Structure formats: structure tokens, C-alpha cells
Short mmCIF file of C-alpha atoms in Angstrom, two decimals:
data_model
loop_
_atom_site.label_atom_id
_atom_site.label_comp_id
_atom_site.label_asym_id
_atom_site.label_seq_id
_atom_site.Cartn_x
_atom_site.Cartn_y
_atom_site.Cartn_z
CA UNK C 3 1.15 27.70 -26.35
CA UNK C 4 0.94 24.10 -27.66
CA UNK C 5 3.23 24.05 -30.12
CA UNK C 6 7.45 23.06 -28.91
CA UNK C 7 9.62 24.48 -31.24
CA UNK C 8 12.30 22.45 -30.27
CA UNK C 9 10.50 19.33 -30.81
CA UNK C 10 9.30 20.60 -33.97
CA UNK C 11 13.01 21.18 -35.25
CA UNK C 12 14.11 17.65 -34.26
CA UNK C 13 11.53 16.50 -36.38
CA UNK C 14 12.33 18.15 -39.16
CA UNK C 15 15.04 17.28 -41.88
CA UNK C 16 18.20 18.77 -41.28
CA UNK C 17 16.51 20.30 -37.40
CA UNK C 18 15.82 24.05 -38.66
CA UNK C 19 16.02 26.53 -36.22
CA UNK C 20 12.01 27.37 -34.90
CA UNK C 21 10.66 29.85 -32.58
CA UNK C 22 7.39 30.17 -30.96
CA UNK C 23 5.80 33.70 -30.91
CA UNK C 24 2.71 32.93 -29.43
CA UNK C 25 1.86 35.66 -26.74
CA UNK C 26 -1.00 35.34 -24.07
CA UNK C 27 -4.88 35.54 -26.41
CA UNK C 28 -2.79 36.54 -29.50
CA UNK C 29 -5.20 36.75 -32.78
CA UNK C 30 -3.65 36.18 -35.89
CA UNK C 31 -3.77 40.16 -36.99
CA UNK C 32 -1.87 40.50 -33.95
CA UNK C 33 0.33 37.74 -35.29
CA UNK C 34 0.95 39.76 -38.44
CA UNK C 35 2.23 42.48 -36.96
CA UNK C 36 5.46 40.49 -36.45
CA UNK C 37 6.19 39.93 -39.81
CA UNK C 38 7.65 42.98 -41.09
CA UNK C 39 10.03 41.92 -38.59
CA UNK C 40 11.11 38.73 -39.69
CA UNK C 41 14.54 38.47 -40.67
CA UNK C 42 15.80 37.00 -43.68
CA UNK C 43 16.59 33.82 -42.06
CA UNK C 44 12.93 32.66 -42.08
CA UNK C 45 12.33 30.16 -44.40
CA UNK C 46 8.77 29.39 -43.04
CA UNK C 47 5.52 30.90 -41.31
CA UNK C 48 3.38 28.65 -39.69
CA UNK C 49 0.27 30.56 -38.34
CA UNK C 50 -2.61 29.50 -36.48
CA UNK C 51 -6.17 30.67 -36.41
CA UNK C 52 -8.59 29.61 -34.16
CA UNK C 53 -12.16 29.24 -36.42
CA UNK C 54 -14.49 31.76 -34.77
CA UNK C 55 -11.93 34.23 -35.49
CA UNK C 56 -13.04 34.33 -38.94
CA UNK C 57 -16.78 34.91 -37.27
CA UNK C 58 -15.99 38.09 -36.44
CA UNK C 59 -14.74 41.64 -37.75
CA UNK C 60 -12.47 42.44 -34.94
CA UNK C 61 -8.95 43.01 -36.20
CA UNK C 62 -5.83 44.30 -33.37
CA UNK C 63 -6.43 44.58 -29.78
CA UNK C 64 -5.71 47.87 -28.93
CA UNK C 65 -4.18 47.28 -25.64
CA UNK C 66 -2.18 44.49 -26.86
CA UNK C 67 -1.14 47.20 -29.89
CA UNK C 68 -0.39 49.52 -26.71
CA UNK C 69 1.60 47.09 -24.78
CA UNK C 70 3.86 46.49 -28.26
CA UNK C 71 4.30 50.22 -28.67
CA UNK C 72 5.38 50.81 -25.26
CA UNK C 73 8.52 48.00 -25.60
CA UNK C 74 9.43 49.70 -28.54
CA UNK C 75 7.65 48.11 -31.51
CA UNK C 76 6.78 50.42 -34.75
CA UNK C 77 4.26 49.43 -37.80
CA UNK C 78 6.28 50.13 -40.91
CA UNK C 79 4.66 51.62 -43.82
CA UNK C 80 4.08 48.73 -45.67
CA UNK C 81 2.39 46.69 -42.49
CA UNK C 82 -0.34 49.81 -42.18
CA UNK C 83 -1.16 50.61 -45.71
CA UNK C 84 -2.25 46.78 -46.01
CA UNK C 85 -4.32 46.63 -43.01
CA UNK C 86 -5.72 49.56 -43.19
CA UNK C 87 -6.98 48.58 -46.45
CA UNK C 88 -8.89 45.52 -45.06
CA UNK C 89 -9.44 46.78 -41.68
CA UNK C 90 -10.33 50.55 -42.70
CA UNK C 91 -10.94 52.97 -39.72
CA UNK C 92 -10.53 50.07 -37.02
CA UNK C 93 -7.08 49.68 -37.70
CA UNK C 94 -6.18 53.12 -38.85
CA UNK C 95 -7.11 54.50 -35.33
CA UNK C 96 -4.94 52.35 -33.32
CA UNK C 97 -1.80 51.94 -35.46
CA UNK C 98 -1.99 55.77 -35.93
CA UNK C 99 -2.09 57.01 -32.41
CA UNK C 100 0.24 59.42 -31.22
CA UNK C 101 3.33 58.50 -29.27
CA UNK C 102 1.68 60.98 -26.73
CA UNK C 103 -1.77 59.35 -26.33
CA UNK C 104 -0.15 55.71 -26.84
CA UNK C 105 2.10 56.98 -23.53
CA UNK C 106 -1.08 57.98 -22.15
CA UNK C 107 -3.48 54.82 -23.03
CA UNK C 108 -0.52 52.46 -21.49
CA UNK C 109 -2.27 53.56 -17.77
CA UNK C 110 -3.51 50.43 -17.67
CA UNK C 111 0.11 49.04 -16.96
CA UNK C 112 0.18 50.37 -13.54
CA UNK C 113 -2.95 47.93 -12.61
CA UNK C 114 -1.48 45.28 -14.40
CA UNK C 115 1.68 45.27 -12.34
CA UNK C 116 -0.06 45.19 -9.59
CA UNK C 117 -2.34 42.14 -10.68
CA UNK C 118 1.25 40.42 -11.82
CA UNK C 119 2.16 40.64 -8.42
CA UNK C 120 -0.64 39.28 -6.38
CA UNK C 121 -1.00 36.61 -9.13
CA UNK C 122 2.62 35.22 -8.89
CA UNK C 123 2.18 35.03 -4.92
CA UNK C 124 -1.09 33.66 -4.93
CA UNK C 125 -0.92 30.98 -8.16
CA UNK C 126 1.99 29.14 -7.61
CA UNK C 127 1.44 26.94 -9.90
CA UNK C 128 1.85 28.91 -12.75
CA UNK C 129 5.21 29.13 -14.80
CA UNK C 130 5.50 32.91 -15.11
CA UNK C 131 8.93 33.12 -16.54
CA UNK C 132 7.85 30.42 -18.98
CA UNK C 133 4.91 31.87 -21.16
CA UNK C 134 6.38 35.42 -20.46
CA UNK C 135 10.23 34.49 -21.54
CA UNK C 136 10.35 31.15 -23.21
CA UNK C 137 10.81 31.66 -26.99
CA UNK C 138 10.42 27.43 -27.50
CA UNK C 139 7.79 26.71 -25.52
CA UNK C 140 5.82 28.93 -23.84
CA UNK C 141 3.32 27.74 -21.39
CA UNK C 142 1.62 28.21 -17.94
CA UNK C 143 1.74 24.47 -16.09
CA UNK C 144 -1.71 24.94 -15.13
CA UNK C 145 -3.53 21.80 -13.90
CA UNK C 146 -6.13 20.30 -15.90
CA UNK C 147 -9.48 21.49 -14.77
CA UNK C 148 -11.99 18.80 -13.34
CA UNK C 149 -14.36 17.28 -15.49
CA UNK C 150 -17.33 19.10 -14.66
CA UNK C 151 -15.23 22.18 -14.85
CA UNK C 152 -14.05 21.33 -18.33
CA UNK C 153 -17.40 20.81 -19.75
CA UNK C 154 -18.76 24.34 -18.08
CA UNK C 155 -15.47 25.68 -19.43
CA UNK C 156 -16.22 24.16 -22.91
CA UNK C 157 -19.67 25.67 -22.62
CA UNK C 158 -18.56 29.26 -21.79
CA UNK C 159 -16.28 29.05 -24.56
CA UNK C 160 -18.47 28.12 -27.59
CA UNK C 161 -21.72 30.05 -26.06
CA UNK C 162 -23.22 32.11 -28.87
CA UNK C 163 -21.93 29.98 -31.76
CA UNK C 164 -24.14 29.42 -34.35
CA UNK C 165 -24.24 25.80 -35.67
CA UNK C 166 -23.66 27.06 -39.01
CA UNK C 167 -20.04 28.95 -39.39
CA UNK C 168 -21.42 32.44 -41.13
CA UNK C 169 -17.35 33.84 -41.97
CA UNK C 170 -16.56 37.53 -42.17
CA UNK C 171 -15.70 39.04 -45.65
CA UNK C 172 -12.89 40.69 -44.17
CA UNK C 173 -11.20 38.10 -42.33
CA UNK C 174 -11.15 36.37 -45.79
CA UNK C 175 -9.10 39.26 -47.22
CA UNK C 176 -7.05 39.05 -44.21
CA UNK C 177 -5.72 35.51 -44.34
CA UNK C 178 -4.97 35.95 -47.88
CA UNK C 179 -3.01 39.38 -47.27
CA UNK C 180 -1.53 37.48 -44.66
CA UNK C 181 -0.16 35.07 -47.06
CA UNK C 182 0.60 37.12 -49.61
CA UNK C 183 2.68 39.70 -47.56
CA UNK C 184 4.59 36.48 -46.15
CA UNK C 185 5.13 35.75 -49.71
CA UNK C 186 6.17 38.95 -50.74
CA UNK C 187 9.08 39.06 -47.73
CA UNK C 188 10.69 35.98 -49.53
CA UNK C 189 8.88 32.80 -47.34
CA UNK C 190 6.45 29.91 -47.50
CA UNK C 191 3.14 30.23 -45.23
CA UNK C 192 1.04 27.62 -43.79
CA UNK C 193 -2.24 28.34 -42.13
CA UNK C 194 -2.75 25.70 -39.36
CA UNK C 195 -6.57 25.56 -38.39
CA UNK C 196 -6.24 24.73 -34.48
CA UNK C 197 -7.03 22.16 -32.79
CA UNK C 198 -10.82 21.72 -31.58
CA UNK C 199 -11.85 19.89 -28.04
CA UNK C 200 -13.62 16.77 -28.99
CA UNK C 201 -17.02 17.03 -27.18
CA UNK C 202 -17.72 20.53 -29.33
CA UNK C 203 -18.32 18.05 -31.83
CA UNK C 204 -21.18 16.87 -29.37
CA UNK C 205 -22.36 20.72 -29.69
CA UNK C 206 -22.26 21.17 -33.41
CA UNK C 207 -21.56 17.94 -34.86
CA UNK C 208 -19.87 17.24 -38.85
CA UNK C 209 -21.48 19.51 -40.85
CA UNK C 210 -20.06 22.54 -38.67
CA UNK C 211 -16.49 21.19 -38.95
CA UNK C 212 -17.15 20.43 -42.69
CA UNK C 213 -17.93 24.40 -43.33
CA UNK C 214 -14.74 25.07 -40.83
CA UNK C 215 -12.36 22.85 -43.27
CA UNK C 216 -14.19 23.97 -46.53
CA UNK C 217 -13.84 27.65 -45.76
CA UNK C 218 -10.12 27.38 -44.33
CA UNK C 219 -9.40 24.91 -47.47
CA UNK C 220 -10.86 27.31 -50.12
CA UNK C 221 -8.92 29.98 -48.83
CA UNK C 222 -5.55 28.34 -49.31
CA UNK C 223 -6.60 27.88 -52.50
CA UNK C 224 -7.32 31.35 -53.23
CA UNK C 225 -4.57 32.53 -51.32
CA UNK C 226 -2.34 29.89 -53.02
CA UNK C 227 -1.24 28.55 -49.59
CA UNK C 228 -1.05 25.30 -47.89
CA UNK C 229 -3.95 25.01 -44.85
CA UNK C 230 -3.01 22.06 -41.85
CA UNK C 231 -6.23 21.00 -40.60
CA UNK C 232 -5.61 20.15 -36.84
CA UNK C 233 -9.10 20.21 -35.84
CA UNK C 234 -8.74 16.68 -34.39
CA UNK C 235 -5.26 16.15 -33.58
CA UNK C 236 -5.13 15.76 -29.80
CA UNK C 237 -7.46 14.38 -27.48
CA UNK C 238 -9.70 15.29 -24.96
CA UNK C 239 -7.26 14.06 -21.99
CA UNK C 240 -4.68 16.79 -23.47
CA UNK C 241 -6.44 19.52 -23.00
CA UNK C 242 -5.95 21.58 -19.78
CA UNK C 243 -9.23 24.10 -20.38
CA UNK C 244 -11.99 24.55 -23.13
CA UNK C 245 -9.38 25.83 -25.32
CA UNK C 246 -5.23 25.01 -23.79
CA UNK C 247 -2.72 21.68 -23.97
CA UNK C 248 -1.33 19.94 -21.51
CA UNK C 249 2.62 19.66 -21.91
CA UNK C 250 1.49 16.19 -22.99
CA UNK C 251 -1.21 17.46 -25.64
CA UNK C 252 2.04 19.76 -27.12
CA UNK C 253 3.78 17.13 -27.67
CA UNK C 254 1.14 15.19 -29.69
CA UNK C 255 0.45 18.78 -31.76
CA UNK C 256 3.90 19.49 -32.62
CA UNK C 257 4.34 15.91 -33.66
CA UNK C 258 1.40 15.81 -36.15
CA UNK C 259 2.30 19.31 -37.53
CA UNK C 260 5.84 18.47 -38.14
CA UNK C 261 4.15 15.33 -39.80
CA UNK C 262 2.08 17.45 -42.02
CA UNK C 263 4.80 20.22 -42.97
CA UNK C 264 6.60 16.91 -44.33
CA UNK C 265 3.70 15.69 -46.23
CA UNK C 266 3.45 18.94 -47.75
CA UNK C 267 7.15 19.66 -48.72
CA UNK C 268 7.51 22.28 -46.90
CA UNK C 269 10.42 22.00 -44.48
CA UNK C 270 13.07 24.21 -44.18
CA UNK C 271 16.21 23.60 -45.48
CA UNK C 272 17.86 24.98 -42.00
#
């Protein structure tokens, strides 16, 4: 959600074509279930990761996997042998669910309709058709939240981090599958290692973001990838939540990773 592909484009060389598939709390396993769908045409993967995904063993949320089913979406062979050799069981259970039980599991839809509804009456505000439709620039127009509410909402959000990053051993093997399979289907990958709120640096200070760019840094090099460290690319004033840009706090993303996939010689050639 804070990243304009079309701004992107027209700052790169020769303005390559660029989508945005970024999909409401989308991990980056979830991410990778899009690439076995990528047509030739790609040139370039630019994924995101937020760091405390790597803090965790969690790999696809099954009711995301669910909702992706239903709309017709099918794991090829190649996209489950791979994560089912990082992810083991986890994944093996929910990309190998029945038709039947993924038809019955997709109950929750009915509720979800329903909560759809009352939230387009009641929140105005937000641009439904955008962050549901808009393969650019997907976003919600929500408001910025106060200041108190920010710093309760920046509270909530990094409650329960330690102020050491401790990352998983399988999230590891997962970012450098991820780049490898990218690889493999012909294309360059970039990890991008999102961008951070200022005041958490009030919470955990240098040394945590040092670990956070060591550990994304030595897995590009292990992975043989290039890693965009946006920890610190957009303000404080550009952020709408704890964790969400303002249209404004886009712009100044896209900018500085279009600036960074031309330091790095990696722009497609369109």
C-alpha cells in the first residue's frame, strides 16, 4: 500500500510497465504464491518484508489461502514441493486441502460480506474500490490518526518485541527460496526491508536496526540478491498508523526505491 507503481515507472529508464500486488496484511509467503504466476514479461520482483516477519515461524494464512482458492487460484507443483520443504506440515495442510473442505472453510465469507457492507456505509472515508481494485496504487484514504493515537498505535504494534531481533531459521530458507525460485522463472529479485516509524527507534534504538540490516544484508548475500534498506525512508508526518503511508509518504517511498533500483542496476529494460 505505499508503493505507486505508476510513479515508480516514470522514474525509471525507459517507464517499465509496474504493478502493485499488495493485498490487505499480505506476508511475503503469501506474496510468493503469486509467482508461479508471473508471466514472462516480468523483468523484476521487488518484494517487501516487514522485519518481525522473520521473528516468527508462521508461513500462509489459511484464510487468505482460502479466499485465493475460492477466486480460482491453484498452487502448481513446483510452488508446493518448495514450501513444503521449508514450511513442512504447516504448509502441506493448507495448500493440500480438498476442493470440498476449502468450499467448506470459505463460511467465513458469508460474515465477511456482511461486515463489507456495514463498513462501506458506516466509514466513508475509506476508498473501497481503491485497495480492493486498484492494481497501481492501492490504498484506503484513511486519515492520519491523532498523535496520542499514533503513539498508542505504535505501542500496540511493536508490544512483545524483544530489543534484540532473535530471526527464525526458516524464514531464512524462505527468503532465499524466494529468490532463488524468482531466479529460476527467468527474473531479478530485490528484497526491500520496509520502512520503520521513526519513534520505534525511541523503543529499541541502533543496535536493533543494526541486527535488522545485518540479517536482511547477509541474506542477500547468501541468497545472491540485492536487499533495499528502507528502514528510514519516510518520516513520521507520512505515516497514517503505527505501520501505513499517507498518499504523501507513497510518494516519498516510491521515489527513494526507484532511486535505489537505479543505484543498483537493476531497472527494467521495459
Amino acid at each position: 500500500s505505499g508503493i505507486d507503481t505508476r510513479l515508480l515507472s516514470a522514474e525509471l529508464p525507459g517507464e517499465p510497465l509496474g504493478l502493485n500486488l499488495a493485498t490487505t496484511g499480505q506476508n511475503p509467503v503469501d506474496s510468493y504464491l503469486y509467482y508461479q504466476n508471473l508471466p514472462a514479461s516480468v523483468e523484476l520482483v521487488v518484494q517487501f518484508a516487514v522485519p518481525r516477519f522473520a521473528t516468527y515461524d508462521d508461513s500462509i494464512e489459511p484464510q487468505k489461502y482460502n479466499a485465493m482458492y475460492m477466486y480460482g487460484y491453484r498452487p502448481n507443483a513446483d510452488t508446493q514441493s518448495r514450501l513444503n520443504a521449508i514450511f513442512a506440515e504447516d504448509t502441506r495442510s493448507i495448500l493440500g486441502t480438498t476442493g470440498l473442505g476449502q468450499r467448506f472453510a470459505s463460511r467465513w465469507a458469508v460474515r465477511q460480506t456482511a461486515d463489507n457492507l456495514v463498513r462501506r456505509i458506516v466509514r466513508q472515508d475509506l476508498q473501497f474500490d481503491s485497495y480492493t481494485f486498484d492494481l497501481y496504487f492501492p490504498k484506503t484514504g484513511v486519515d492520519r490518526l491523532a498523535d496520542a493515537e499514533m503513539q498508542r498505535a505504535i505501542k500496540i504494534r511493536y508490544r512483545g518485541i524483544e530489543h534484540d531481533f532473535p530471526p527464525k531459521e526458516i524464514k531464512s530458507s524462505f527468503f532465499i527460496e524466494a529468490g532463488s525460485r524468482v531466479a529460476d522463472l527467468g527474473k531479478t529479485f530485490v528484497l526491500v526491508i520496509s520502512p520503520i516509524h521513526p519513534d520505534v527507534h525511541e523503543r529499541y534504538g541502533e543496535e536493533w536496526y543494526s541486527q535488522v540490516r545485518d540479517y536482511f544484508h547477509g541474506l542477500g548475500e547468501s541468497g545472491n540478491f540485492a536487499v533495499i534498506d528502507a528502514t528510514d525512508a519516510v518520516p513520521g508526518a507520512d505515516y497514517v498508523d503505527a505501520l501505513h503511508l499517507s498518499e504523501t509518504g507513497a510518494e516519498v517511498l516510491t521515489e527513494f526505491v526507484a532511486g535505489e533500483i537505479r543505484r543498483l542496476n537493476l531497472e527494467p529494460q521495459g
